[in-house]
mmCIF file with all atom_site columns, C-alpha atoms in Angstrom:
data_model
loop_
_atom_site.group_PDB
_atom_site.id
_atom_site.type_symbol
_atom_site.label_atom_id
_atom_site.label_alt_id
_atom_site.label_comp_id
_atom_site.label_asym_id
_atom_site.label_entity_id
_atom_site.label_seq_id
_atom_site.pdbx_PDB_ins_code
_atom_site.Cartn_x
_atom_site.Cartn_y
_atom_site.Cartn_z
_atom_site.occupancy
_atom_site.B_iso_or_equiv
_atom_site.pdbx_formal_charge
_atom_site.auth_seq_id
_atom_site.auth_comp_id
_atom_site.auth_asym_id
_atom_site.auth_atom_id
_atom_site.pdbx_PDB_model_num
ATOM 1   C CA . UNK A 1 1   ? 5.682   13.145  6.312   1.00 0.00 ? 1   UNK A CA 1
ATOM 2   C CA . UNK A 1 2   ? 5.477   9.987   8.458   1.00 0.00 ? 2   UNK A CA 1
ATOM 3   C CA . UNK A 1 3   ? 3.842   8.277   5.136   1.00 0.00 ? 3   UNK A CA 1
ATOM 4   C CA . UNK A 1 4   ? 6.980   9.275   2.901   1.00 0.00 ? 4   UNK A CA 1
ATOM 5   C CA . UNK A 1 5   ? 9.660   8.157   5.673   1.00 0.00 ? 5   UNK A CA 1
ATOM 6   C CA . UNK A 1 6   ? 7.587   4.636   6.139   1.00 0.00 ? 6   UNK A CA 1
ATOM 7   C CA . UNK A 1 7   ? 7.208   4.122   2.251   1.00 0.00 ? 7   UNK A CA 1
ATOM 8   C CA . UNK A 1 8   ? 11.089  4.179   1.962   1.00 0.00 ? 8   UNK A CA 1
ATOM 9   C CA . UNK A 1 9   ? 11.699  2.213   5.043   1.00 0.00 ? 9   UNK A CA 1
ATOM 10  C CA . UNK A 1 10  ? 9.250   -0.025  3.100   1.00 0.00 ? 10  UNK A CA 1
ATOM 11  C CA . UNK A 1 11  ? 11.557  0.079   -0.385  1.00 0.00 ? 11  UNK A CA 1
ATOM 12  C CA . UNK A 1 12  ? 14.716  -0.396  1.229   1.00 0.00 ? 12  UNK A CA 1
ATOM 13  C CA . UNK A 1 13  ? 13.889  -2.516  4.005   1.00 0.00 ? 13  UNK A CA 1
ATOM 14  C CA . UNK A 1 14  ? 11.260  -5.327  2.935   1.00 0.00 ? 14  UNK A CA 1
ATOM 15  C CA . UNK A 1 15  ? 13.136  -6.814  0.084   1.00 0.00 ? 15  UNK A CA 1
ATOM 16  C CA . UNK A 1 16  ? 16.005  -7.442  2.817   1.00 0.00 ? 16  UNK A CA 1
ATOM 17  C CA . UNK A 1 17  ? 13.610  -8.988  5.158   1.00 0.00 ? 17  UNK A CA 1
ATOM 18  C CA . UNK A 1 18  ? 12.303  -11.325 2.015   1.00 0.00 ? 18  UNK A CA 1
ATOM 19  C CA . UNK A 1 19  ? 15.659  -12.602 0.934   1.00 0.00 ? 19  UNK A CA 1
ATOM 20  C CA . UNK A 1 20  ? 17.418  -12.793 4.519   1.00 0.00 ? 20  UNK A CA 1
ATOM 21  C CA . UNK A 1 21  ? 14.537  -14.076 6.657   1.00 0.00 ? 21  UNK A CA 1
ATOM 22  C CA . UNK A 1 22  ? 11.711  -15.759 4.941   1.00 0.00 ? 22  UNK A CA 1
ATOM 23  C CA . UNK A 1 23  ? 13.550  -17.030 2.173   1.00 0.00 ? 23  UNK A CA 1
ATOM 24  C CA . UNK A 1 24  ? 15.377  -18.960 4.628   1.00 0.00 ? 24  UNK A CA 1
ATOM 25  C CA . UNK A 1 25  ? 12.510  -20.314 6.377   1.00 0.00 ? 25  UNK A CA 1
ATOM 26  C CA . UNK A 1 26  ? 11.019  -23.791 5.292   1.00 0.00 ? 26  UNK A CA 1
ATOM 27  C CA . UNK A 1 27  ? 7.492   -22.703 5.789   1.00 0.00 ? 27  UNK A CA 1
ATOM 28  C CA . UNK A 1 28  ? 4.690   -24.812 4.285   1.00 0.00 ? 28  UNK A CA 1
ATOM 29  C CA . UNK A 1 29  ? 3.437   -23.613 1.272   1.00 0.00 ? 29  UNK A CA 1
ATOM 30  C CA . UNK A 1 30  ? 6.419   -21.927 0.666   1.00 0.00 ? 30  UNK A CA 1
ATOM 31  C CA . UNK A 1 31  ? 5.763   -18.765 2.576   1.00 0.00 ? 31  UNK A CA 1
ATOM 32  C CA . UNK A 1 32  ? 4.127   -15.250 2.329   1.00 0.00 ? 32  UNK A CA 1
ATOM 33  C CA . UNK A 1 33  ? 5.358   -12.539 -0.265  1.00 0.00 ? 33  UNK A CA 1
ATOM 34  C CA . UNK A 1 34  ? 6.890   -9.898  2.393   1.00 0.00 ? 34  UNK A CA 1
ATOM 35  C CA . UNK A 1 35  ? 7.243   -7.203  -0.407  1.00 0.00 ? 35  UNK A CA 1
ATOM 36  C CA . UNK A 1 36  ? 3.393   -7.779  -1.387  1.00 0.00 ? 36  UNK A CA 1
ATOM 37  C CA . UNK A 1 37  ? 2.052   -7.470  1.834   1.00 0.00 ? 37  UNK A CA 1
ATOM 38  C CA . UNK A 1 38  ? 3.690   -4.145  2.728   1.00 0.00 ? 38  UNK A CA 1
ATOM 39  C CA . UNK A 1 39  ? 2.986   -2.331  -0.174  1.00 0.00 ? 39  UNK A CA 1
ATOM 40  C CA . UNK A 1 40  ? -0.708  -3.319  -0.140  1.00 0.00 ? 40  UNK A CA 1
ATOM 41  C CA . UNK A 1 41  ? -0.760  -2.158  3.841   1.00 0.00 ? 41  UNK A CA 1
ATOM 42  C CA . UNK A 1 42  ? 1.024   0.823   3.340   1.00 0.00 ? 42  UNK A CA 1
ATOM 43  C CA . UNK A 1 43  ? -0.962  1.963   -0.197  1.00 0.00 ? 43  UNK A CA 1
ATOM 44  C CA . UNK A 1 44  ? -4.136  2.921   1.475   1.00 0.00 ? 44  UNK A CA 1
ATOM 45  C CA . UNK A 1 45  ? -2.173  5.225   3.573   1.00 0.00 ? 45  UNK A CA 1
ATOM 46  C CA . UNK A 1 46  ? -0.390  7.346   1.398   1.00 0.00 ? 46  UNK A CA 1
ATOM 47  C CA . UNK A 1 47  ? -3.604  8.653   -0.381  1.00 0.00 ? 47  UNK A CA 1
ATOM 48  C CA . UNK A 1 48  ? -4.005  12.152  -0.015  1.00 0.00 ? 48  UNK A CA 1
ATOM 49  C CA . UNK A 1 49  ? -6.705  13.852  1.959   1.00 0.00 ? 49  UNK A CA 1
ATOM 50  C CA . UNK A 1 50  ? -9.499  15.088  -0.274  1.00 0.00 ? 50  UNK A CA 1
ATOM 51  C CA . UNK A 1 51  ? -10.589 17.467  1.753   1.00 0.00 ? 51  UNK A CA 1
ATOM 52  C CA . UNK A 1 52  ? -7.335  19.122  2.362   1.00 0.00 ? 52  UNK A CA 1
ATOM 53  C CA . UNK A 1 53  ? -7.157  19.547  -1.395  1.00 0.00 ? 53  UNK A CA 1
ATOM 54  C CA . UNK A 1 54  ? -10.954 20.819  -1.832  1.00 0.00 ? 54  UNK A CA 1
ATOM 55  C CA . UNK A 1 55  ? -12.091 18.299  -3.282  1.00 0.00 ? 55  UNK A CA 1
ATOM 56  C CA . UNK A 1 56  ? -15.539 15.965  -2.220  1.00 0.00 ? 56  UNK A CA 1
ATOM 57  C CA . UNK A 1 57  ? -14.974 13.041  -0.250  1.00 0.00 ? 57  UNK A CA 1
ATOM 58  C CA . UNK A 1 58  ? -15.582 9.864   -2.874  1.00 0.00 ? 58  UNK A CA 1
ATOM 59  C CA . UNK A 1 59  ? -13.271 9.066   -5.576  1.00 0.00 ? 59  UNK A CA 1
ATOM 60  C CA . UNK A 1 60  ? -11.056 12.114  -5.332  1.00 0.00 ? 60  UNK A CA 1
ATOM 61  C CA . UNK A 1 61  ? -7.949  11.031  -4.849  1.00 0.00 ? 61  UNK A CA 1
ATOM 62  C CA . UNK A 1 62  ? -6.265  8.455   -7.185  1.00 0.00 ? 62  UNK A CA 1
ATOM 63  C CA . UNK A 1 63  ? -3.922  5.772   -6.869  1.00 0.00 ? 63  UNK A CA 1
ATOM 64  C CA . UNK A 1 64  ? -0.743  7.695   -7.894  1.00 0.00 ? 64  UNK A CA 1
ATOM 65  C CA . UNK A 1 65  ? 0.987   7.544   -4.485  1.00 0.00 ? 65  UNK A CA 1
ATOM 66  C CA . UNK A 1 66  ? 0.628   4.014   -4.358  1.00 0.00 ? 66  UNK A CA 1
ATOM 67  C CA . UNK A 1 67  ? 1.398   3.074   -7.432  1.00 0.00 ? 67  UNK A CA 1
ATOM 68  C CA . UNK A 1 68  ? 4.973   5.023   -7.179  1.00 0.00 ? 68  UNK A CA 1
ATOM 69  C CA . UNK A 1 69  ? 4.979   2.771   -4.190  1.00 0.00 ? 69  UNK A CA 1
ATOM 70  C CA . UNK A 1 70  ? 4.328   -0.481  -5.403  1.00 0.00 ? 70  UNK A CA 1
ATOM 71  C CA . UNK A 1 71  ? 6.454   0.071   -8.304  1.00 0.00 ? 71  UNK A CA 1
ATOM 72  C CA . UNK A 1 72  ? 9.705   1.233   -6.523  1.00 0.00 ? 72  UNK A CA 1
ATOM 73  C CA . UNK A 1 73  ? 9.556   -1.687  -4.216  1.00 0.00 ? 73  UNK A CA 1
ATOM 74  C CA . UNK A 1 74  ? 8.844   -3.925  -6.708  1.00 0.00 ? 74  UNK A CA 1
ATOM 75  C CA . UNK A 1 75  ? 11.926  -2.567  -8.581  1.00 0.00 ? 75  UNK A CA 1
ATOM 76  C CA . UNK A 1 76  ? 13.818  -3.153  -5.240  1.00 0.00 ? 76  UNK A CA 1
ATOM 77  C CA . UNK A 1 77  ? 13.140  -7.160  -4.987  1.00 0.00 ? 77  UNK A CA 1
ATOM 78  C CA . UNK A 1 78  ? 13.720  -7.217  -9.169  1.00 0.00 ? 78  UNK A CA 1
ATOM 79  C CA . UNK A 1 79  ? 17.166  -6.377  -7.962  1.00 0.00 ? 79  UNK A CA 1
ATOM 80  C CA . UNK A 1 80  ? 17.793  -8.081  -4.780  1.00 0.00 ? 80  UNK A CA 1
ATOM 81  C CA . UNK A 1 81  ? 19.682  -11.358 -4.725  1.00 0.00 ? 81  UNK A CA 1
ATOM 82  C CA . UNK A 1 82  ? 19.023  -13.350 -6.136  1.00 0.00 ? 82  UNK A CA 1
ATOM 83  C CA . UNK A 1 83  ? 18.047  -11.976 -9.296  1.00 0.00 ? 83  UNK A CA 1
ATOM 84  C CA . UNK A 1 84  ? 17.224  -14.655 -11.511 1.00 0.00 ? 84  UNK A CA 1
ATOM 85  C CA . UNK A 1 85  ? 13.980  -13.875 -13.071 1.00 0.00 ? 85  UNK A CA 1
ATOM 86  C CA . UNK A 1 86  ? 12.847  -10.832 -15.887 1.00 0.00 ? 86  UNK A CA 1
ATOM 87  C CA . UNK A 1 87  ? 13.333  -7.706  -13.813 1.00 0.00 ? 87  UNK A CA 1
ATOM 88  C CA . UNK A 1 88  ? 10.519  -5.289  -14.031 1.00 0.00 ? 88  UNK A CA 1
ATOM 89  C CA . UNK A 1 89  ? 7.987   -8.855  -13.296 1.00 0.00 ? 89  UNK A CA 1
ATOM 90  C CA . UNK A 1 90  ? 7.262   -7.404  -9.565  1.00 0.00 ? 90  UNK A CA 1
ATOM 91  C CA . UNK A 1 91  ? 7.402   -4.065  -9.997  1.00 0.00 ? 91  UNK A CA 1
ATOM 92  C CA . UNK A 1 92  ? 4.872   -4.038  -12.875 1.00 0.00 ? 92  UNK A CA 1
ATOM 93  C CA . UNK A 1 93  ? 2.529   -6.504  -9.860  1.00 0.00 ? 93  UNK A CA 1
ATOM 94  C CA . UNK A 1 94  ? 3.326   -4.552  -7.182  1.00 0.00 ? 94  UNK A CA 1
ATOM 95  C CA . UNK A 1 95  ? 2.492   -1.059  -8.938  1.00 0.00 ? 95  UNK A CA 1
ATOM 96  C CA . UNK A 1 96  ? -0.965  -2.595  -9.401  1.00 0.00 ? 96  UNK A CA 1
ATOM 97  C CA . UNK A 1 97  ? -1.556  -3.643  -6.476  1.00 0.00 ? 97  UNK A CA 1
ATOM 98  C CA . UNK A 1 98  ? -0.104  -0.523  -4.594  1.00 0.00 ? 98  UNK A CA 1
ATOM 99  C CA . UNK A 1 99  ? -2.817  1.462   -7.454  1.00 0.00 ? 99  UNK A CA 1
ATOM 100 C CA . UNK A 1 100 ? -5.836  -0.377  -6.102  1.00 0.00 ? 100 UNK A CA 1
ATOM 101 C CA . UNK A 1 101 ? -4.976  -0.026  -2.744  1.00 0.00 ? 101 UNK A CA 1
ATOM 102 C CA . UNK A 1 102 ? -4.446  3.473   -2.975  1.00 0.00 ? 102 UNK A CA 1
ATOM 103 C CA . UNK A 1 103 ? -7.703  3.663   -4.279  1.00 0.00 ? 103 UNK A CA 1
ATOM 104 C CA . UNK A 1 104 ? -9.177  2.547   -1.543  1.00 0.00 ? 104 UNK A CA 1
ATOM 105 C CA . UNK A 1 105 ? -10.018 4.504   1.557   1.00 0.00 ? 105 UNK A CA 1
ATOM 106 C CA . UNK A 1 106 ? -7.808  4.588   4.446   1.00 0.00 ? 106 UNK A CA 1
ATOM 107 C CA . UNK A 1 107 ? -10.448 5.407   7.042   1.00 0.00 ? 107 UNK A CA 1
ATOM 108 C CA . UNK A 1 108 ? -12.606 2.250   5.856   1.00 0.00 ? 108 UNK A CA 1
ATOM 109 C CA . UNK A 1 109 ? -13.510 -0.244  8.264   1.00 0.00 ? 109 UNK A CA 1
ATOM 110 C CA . UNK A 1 110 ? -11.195 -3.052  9.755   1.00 0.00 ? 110 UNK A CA 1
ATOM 111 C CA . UNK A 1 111 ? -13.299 -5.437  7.769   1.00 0.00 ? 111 UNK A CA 1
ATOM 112 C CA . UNK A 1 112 ? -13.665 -3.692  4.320   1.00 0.00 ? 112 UNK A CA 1
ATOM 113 C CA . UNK A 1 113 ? -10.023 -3.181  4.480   1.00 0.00 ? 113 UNK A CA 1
ATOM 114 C CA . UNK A 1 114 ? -9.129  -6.853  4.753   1.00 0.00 ? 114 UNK A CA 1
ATOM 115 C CA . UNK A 1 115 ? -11.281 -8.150  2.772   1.00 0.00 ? 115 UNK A CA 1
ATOM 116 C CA . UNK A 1 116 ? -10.100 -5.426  -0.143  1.00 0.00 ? 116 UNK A CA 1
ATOM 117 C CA . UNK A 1 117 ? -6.443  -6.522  0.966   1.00 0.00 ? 117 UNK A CA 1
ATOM 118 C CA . UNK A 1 118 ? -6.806  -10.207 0.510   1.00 0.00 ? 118 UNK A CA 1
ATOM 119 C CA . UNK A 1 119 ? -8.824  -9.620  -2.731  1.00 0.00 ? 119 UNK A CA 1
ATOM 120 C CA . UNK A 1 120 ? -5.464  -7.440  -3.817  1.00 0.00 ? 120 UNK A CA 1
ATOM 121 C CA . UNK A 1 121 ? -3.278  -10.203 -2.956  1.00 0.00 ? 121 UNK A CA 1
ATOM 122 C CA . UNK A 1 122 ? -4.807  -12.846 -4.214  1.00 0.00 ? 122 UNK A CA 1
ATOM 123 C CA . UNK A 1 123 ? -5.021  -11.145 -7.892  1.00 0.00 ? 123 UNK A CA 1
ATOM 124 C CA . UNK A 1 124 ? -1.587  -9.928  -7.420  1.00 0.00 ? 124 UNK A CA 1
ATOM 125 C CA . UNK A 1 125 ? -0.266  -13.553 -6.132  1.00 0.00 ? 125 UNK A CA 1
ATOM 126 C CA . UNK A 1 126 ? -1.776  -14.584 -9.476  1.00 0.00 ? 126 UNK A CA 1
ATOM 127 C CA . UNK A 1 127 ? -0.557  -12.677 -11.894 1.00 0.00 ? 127 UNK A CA 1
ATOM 128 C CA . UNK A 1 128 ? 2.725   -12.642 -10.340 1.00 0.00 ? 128 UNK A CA 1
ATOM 129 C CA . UNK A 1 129 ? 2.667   -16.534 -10.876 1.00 0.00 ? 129 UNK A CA 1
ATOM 130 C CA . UNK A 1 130 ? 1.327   -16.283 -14.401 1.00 0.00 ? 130 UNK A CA 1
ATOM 131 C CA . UNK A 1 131 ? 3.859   -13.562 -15.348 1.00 0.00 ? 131 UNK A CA 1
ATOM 132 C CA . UNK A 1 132 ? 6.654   -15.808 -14.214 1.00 0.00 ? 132 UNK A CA 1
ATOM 133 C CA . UNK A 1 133 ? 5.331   -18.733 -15.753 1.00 0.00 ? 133 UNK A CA 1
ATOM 134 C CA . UNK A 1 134 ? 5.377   -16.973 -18.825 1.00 0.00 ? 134 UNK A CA 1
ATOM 135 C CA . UNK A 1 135 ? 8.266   -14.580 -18.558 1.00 0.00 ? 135 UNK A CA 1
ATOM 136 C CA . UNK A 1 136 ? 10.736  -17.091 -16.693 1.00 0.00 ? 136 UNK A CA 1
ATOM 137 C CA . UNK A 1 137 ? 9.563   -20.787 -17.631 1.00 0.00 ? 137 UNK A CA 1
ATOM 138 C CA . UNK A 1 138 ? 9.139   -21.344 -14.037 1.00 0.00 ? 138 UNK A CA 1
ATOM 139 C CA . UNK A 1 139 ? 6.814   -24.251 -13.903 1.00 0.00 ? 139 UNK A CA 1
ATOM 140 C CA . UNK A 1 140 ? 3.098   -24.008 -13.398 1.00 0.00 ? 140 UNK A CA 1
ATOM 141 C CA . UNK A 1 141 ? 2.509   -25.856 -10.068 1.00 0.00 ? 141 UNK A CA 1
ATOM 142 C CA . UNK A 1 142 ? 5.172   -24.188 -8.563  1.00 0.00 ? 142 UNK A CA 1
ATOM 143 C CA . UNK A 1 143 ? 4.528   -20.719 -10.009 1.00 0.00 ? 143 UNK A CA 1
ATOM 144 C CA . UNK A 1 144 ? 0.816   -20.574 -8.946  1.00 0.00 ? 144 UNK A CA 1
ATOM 145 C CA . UNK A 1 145 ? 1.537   -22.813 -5.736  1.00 0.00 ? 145 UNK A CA 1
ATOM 146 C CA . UNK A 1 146 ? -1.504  -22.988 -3.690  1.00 0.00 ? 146 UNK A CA 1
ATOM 147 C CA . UNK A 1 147 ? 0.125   -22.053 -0.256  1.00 0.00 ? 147 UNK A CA 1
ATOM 148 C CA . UNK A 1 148 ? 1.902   -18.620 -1.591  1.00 0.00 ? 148 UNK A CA 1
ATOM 149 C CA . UNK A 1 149 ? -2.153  -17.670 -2.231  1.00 0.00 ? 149 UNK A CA 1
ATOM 150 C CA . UNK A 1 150 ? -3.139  -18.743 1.446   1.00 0.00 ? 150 UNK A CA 1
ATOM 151 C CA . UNK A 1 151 ? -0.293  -16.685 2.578   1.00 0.00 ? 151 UNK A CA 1
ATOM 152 C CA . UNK A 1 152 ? -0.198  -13.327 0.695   1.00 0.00 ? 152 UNK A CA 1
ATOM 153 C CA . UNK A 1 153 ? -4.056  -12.975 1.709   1.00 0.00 ? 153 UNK A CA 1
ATOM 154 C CA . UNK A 1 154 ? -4.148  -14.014 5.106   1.00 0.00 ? 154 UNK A CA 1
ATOM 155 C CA . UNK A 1 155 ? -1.132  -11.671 6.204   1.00 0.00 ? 155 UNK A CA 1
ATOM 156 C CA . UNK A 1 156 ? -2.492  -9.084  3.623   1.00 0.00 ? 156 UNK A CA 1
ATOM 157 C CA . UNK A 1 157 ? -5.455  -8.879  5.378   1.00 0.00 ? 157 UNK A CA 1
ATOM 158 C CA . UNK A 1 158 ? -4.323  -9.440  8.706   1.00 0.00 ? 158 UNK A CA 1
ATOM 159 C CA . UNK A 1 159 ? -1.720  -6.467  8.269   1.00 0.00 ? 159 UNK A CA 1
ATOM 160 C CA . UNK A 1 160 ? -4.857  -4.338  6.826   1.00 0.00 ? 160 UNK A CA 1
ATOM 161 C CA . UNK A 1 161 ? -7.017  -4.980  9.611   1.00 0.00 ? 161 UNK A CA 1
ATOM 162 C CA . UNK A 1 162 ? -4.665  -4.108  12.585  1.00 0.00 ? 162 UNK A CA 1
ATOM 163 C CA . UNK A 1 163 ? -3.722  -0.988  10.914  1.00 0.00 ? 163 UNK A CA 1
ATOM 164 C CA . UNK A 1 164 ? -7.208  0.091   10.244  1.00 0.00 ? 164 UNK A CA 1
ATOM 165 C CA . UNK A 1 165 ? -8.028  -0.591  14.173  1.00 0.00 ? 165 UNK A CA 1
ATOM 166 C CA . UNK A 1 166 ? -5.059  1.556   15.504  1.00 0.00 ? 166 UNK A CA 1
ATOM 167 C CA . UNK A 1 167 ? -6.239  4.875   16.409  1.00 0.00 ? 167 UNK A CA 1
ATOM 168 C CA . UNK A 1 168 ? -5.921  7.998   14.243  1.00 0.00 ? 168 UNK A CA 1
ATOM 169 C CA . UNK A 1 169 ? -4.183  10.767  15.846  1.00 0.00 ? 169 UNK A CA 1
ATOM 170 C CA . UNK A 1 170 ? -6.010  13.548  16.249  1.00 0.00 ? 170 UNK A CA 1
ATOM 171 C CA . UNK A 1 171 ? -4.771  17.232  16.169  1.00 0.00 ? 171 UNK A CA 1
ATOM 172 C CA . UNK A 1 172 ? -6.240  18.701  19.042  1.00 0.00 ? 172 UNK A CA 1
ATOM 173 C CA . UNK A 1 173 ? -4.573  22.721  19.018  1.00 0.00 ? 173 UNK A CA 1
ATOM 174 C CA . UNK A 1 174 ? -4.011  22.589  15.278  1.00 0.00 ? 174 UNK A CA 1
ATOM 175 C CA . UNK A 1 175 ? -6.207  24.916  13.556  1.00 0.00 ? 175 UNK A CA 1
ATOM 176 C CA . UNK A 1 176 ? -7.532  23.496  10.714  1.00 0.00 ? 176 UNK A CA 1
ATOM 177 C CA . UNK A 1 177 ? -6.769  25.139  7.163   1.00 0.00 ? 177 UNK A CA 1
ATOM 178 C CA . UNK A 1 178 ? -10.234 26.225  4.781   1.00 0.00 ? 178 UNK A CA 1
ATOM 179 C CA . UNK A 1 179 ? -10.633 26.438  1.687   1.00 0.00 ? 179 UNK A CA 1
ATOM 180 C CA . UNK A 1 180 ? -8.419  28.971  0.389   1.00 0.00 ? 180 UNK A CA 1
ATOM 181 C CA . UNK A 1 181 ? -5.621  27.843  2.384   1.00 0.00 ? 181 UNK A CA 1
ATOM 182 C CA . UNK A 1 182 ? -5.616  29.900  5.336   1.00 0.00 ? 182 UNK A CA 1
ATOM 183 C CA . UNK A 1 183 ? -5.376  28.952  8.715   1.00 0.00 ? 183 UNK A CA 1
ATOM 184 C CA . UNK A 1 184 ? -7.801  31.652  10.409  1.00 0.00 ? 184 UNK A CA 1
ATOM 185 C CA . UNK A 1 185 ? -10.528 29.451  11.981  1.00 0.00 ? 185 UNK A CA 1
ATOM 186 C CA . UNK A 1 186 ? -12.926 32.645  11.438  1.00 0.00 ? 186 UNK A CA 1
ATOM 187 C CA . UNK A 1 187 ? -13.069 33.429  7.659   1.00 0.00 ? 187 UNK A CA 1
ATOM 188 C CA . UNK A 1 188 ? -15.468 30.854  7.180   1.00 0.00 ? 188 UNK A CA 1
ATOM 189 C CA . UNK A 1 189 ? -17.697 32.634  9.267   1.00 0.00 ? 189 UNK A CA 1
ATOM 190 C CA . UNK A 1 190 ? -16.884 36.134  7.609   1.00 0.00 ? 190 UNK A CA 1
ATOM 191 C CA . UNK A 1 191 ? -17.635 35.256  4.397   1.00 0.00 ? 191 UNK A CA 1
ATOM 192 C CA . UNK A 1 192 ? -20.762 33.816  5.246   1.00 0.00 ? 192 UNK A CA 1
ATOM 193 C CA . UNK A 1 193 ? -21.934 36.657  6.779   1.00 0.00 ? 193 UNK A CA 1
#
């Protein structure tokens, strides 16, 4: 539930924080992709468990959640002020990128994550810049400008990497559910025997 009630905060609130804040920075390189780096921290995080579903630990769960993510925040800066490129450009990016992430596990090391998100950003960065270069007839230097790489992967992966080394809650009390859906912590045991 937290995931859900963070992935809108994410939709409704990073676009805002893109146009109203960085936008109006005069950072070198012209600054880091707010929207990007969000959905590619968050992604990894909204992958469902596999065992809670029964399924074996590697490669069952896809990239659906993420996707839906990327894609509804990239719908969200199409449409924020000011609009003045193709809408459906970031969303189609960010729905990528928010796929591969997804697709990634959440429980992976500090490293592996960053080094996954900064790989993410820097292909999303890219195709965001040839997309718009194509799409728009923004100019090349300034679509694929060198310091929007350096900053979508460094905060990508910085983001990653703190939020792989918090600590995962654990649910001490809770008795877990098996296979079948049940929460008895014995019928394991009973049908084994």
């Amino acid at each position: 539930m937290r995931a859900v009630v963070l992935s809108v905060l994410v939709v409704l609130l990073a676009p805002v924080l893109q146009v109203t804040v960085v936008n109006g920075l005069s950072l070198p390189g012209g600054g880091p992709d707010v929207v990007l780096v969000a959905v590619i921290a968050l992604a990894p995080h909204l992958r469902p468990r596999p065992e809670a579903r029964g399924l074996p630990e590697r490669g069952a769960a896809g990239g659906g959640a993420g996707a839906f993510l990327g894609f509804a925040a990239g719908l969200a800066a199409d449409i924020a002020p000011p609009a003045d490129h193709v809408i459906g450009r970031l969303a189609l990016v960010l729905c990528l990128a928010g796929w591969v992430c997804a697709r990634v596990a959440a429980d992976g090391t500090a490293g592996r994550r960053a080094a996954v998100a900064a790989a993410v950003a820097l292909g999303a960065t890219l195709a965001g810049g040839l997309l718009a270069a194509l799409l728009d007839g923004t100019p090349w230097g300034t679509a694929l400008a060198p310091g929007a790489f350096a900053w979508n992967a460094g905060l990508a992966a910085l983001v990653s990497a703190a939020l792989a080394a918090l600590p995962r809650r654990r649910s001490f009390g809770r008795v877990p559910r098996s296979r079948d859906g049940s929460r008895d912590p014995y019928a394991r045991g009973r049908r084994l025997a």
